[in-house]
Coordinates of C-alpha atoms and ligand atoms in Angstrom, one line a residue:
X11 CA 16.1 -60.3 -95.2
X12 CA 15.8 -56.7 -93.2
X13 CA 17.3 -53.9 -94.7
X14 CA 18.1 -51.1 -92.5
X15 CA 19.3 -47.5 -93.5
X16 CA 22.4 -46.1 -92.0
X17 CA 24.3 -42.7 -92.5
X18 CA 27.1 -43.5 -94.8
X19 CA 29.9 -41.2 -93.0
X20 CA 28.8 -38.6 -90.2
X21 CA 28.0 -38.6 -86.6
X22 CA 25.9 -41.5 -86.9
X23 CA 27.7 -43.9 -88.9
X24 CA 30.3 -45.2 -86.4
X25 CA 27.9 -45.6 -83.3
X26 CA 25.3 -47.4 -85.7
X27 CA 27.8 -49.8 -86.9
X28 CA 29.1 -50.4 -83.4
X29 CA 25.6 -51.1 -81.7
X30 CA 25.4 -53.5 -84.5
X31 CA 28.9 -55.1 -84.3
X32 CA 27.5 -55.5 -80.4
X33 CA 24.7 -57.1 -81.0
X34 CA 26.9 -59.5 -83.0
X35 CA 25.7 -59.2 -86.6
X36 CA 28.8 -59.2 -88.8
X37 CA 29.3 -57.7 -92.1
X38 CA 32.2 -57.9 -94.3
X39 CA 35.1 -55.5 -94.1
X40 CA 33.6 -52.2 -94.9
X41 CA 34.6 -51.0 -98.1
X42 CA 31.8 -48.4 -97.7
X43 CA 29.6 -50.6 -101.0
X44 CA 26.0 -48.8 -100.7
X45 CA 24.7 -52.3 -99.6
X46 CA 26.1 -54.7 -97.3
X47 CA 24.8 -58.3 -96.3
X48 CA 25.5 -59.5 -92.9
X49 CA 26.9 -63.0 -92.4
X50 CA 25.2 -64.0 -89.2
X51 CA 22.0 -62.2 -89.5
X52 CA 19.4 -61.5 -92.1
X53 CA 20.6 -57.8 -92.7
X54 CA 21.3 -55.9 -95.0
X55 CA 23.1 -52.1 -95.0
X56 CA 22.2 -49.5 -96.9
X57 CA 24.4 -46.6 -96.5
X58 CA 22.8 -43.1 -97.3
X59 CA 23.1 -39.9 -96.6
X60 CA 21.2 -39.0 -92.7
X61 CA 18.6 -36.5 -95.1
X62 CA 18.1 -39.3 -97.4
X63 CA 16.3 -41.8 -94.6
X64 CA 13.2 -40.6 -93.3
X65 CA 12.2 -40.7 -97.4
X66 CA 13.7 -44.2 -98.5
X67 CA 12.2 -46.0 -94.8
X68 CA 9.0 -44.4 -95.9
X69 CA 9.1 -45.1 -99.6
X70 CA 9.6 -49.4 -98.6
X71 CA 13.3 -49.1 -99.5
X72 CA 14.7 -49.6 -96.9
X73 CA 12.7 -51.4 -93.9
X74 CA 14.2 -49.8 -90.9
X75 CA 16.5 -46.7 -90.6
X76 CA 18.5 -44.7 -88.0
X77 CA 18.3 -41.2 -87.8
X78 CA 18.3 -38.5 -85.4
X79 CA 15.2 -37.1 -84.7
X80 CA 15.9 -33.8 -86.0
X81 CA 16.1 -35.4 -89.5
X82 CA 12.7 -36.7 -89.0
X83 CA 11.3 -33.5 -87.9
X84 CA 12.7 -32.0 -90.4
X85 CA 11.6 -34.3 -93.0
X86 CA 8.1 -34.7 -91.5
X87 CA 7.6 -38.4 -92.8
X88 CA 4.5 -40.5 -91.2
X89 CA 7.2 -42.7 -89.4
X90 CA 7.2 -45.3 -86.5
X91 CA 9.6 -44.8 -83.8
X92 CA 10.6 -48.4 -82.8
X93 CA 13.1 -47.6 -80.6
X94 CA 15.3 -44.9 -79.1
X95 CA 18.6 -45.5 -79.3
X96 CA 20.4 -43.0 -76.8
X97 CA 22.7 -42.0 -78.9
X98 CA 23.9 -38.7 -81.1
X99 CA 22.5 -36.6 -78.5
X100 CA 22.1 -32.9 -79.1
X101 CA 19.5 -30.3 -78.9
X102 CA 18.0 -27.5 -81.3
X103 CA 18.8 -24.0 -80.5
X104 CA 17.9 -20.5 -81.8
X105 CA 21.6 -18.3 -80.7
X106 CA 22.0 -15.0 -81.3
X107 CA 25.3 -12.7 -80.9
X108 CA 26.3 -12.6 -77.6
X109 CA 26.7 -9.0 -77.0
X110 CA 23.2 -8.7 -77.8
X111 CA 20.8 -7.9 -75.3
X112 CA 17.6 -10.8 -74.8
X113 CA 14.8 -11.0 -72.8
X114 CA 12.2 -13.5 -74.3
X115 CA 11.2 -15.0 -77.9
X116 CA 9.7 -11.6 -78.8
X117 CA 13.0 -10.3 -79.7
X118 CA 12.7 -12.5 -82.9
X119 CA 9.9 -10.8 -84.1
X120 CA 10.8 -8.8 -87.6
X121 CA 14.4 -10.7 -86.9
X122 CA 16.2 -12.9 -89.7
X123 CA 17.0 -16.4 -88.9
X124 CA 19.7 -18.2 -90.9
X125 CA 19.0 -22.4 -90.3
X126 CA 19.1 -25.3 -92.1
X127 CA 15.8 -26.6 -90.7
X128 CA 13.3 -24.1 -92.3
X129 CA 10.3 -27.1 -90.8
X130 CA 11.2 -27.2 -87.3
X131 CA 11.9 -23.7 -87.1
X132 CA 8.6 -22.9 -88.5
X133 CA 6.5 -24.7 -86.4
X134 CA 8.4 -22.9 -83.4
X135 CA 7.8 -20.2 -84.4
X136 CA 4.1 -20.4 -85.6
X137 CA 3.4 -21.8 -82.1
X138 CA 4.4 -19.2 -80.5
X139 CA 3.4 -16.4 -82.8
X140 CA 6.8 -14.9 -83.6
X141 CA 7.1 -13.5 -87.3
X142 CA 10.2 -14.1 -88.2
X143 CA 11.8 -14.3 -91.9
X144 CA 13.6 -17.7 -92.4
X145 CA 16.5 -18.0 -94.4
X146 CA 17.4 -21.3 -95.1
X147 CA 21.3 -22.6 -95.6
X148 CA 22.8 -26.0 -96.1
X149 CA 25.8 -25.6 -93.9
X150 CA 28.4 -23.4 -92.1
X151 CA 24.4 -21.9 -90.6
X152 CA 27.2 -20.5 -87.5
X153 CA 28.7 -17.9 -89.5
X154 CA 25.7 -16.1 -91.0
X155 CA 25.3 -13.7 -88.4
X156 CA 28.7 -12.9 -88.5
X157 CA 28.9 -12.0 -92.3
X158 CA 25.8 -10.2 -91.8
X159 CA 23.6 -12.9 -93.6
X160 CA 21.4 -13.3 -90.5
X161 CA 20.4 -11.8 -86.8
X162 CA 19.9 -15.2 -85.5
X163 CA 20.2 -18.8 -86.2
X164 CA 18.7 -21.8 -85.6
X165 CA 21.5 -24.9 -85.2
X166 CA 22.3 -27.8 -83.6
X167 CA 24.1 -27.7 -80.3
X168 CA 25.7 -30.3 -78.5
X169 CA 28.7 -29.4 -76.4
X170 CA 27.7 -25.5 -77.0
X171 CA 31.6 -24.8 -78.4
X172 CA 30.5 -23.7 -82.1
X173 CA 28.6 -21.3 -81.0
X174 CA 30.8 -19.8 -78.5
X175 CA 33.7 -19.9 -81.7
X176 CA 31.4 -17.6 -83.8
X177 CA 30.4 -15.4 -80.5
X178 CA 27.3 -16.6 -79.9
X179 CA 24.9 -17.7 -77.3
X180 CA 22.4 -19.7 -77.4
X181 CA 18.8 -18.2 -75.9
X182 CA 16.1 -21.0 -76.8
X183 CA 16.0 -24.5 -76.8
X184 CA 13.7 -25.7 -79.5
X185 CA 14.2 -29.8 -79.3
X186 CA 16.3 -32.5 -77.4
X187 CA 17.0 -34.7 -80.1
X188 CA 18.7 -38.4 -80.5
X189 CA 19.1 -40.9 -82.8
X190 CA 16.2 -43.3 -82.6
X191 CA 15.0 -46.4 -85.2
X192 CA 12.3 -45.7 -87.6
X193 CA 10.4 -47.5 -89.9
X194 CA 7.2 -47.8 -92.1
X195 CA 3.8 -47.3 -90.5
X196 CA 2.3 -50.6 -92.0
X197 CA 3.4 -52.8 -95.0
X198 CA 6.0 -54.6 -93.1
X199 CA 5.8 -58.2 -93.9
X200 CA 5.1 -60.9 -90.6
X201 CA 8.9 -62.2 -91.1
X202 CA 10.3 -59.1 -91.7
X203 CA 8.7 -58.1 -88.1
X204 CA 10.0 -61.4 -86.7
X205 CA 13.5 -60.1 -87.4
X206 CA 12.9 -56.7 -86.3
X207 CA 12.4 -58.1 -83.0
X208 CA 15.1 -60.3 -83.0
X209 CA 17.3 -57.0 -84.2
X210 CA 15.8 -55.3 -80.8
X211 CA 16.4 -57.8 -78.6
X212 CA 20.1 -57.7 -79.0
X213 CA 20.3 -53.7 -79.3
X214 CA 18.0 -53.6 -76.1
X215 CA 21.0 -56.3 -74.5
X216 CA 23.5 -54.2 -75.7
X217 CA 22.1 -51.0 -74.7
X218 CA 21.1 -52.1 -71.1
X219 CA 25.1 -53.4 -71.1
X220 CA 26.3 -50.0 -71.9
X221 CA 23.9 -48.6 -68.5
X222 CA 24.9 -51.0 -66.4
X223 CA 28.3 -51.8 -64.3
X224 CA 29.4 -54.9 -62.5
X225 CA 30.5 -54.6 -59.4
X226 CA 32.4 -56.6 -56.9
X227 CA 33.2 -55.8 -53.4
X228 CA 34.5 -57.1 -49.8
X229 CA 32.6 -56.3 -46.8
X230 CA 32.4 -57.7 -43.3
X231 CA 29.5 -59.8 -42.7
X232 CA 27.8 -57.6 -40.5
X233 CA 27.1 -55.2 -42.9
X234 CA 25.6 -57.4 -45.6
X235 CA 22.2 -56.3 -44.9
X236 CA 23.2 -52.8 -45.2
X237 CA 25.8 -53.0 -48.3
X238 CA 22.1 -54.8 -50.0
X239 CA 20.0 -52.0 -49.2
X240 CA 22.4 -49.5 -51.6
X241 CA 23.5 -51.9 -54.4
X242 CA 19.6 -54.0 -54.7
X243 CA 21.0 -55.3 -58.3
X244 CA 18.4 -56.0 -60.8
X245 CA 16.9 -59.1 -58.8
X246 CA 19.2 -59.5 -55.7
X247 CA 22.7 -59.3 -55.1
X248 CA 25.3 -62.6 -54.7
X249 CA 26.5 -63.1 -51.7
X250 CA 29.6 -65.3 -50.9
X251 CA 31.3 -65.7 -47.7
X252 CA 35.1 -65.2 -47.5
X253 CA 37.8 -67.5 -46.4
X254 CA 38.8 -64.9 -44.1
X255 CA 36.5 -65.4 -41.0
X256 CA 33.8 -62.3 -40.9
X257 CA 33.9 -61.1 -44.2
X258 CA 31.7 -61.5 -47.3
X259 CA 32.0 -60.9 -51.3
X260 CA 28.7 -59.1 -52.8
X261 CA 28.5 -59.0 -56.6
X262 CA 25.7 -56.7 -58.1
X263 CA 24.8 -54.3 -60.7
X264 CA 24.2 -51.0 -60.7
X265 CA 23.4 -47.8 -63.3
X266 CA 27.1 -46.6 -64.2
X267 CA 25.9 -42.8 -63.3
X268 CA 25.0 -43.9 -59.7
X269 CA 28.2 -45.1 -58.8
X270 CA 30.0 -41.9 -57.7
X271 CA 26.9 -41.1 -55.7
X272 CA 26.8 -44.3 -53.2
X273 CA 30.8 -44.7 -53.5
X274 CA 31.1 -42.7 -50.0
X275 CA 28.2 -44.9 -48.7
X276 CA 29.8 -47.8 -49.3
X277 CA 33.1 -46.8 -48.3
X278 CA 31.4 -46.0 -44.9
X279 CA 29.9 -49.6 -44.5
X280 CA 33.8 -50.7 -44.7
X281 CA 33.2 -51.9 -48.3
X282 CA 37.0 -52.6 -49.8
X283 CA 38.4 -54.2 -52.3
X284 CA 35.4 -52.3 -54.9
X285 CA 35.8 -53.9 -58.6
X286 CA 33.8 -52.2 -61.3
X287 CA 33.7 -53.9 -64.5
X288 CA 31.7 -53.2 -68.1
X289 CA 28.9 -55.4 -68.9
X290 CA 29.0 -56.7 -72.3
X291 CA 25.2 -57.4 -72.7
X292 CA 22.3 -57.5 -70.2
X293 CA 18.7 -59.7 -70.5
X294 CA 16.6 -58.8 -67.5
Ligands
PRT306 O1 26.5 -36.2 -94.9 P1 25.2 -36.3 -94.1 O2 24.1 -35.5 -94.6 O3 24.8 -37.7 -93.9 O4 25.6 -35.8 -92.6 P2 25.3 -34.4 -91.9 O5 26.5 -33.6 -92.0 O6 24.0 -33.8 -92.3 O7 25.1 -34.8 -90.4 P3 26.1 -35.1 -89.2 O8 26.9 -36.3 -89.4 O9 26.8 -33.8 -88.9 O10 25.1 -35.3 -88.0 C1 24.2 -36.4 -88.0 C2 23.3 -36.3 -86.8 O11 24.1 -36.3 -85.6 C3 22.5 -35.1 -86.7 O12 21.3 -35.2 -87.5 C4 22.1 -35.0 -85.2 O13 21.0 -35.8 -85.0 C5 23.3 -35.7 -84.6 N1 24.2 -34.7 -83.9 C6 24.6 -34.9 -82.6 C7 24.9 -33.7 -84.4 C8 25.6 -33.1 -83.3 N2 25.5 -33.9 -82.2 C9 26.4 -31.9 -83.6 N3 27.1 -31.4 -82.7 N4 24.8 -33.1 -85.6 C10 25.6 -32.0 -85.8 N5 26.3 -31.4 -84.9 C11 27.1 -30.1 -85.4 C12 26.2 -28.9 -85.4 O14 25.6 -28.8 -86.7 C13 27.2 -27.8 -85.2 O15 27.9 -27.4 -86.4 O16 28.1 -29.8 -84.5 C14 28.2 -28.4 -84.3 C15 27.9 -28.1 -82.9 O17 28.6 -28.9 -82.0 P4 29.1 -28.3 -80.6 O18 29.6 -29.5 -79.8 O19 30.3 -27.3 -80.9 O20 28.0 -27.6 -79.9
ZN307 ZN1 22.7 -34.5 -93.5

């Protein structure tokens, strides 16, 4: 039996849970208990708060965990990443008010920076020799310059919104961060690493699903060759003739963020009929 470390409510909670419901590793109705045992899987969930992971994967209780990697910064526990999960994207950000005039990092110098990641902020600025005075807040970090707490702050950013709210902008970009899979540097058991793998396997299927689009469309024969050379697929595309005399069905794949590019492309080959469908897992 794996146990893996989840946030218990928060950004990560939901899209955890779904990758694994996915992958097809069931768990009961979730009642929220602190542990849950799959079904179908040898899995167990332990349901934390996101600050409380990097310490319990690295303490042995819990064998795996997800977390975003500003967490992990943060907590600065020798971890593994296993895998990246492309998920709870965001970035790190020092924003200041926006009717302040900035030219570079030296501005921070002497400045006061409200954050709730004293570590990563830190570093940044140790690295770049900025002496700054950090004053570290659990929460509502978007407000302090506003209430006259800080000059600056140091936040996460995602869709940029918050920070416009509280009239700021943002001037640095410290870390692109996403949830990724962690666990112990050594000490995990030969079966316990069998079922890690079997756990990535389906998360990778899933994953690669989620990338990828089916697609379907009619073309005349002629322009097989051509219609091939945009949509290659991830071997070769299918290609069935029609019962109308001169035209063909291709089916392929393709990366869901390409599709708006080679759309006019294939329009132009006389491509008609276009069906673009989800992929519900993907083994290459
Ligand atoms: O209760 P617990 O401690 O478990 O949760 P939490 O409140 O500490 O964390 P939570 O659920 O807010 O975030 C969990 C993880 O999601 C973070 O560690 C990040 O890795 C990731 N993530 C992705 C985000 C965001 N996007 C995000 N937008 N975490 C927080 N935010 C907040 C940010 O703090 C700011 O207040 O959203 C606001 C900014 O959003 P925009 O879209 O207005 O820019
Ligand atoms: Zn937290």
């Amino acid at each position: 039996m794996l146990r893996i470390a989840i946030q218990k409510s928060g950004r990560l909670s939901e899209q955890s849970l779904a990758l694994l419901a996915e992958s097809n590793i069931e768990f009961g109705g979730h009642g929220r208990a602190l542990l849950a045992q799959s079904k179908n899987f040898p899995l167990e969930i332990l349901y934390l708060r996101d600050d409380d992971i990097p310490q319990c994967v690295y303490d042995g209780v819990a064998d795996i965990g997800i977390v975003g990697e500003d967490v992990l910064q943060e907590k600065n526990y020798a971890l593994n990443i296993v895998e990246r999960l492309g998920m709870g994207k965001c970035r790190m950000s020092l924003a200041i008010p926006k009717s302040v005039v900035y030219n570079d990092l030296k501005w921070f110098n002497g400045k006061k920076i409200a954050t709730s990641y004293p570590r990563v902020l830190g570093n940044f600025l140790q690295s770049n020799n900025i002496a700054a005075e950090i004053h570290e807040i659990s929460g509502s970090v978007e407000i302090s310059t506003t209430i006259g707490l800080a000059d600056a702050i140091f936040d996460i950013v995602s869709s940029g919104s918050t920070l416009v709210s509280n009239g700021l902008k943002e001037v640095e970009t410290v870390l692109h961060s996403e949830a990724v899979m962690v666990s112990q540097k050594e000490g995990l058991t030969e079966d316990k690493q069998l079922i890690i793998n079997d756990l990535l396997f389906r998360l990778r299927a899933v994953q690669k699903g989620r990338q990828y689009k089916y697609i379907l469309l009619n073309v005349p024969t002629k322009n097989v060759d051509k219609i091939i050379d945009v949509i290659p697929g991830s071997k070769s595309p299918t290609v069935v003739p029609l019962a109308q005399e001169g035209w063909s069905s291709v089916h392929s794949v393709l990366p869901e963020n390409d599709f708006w590019k080679i759309i006019d492309q294939l329009k132009k080959l006389d491509a008609q009929g276009i069906l673009v469908m989800p992929i519900e897992k993907m083994i290459l």
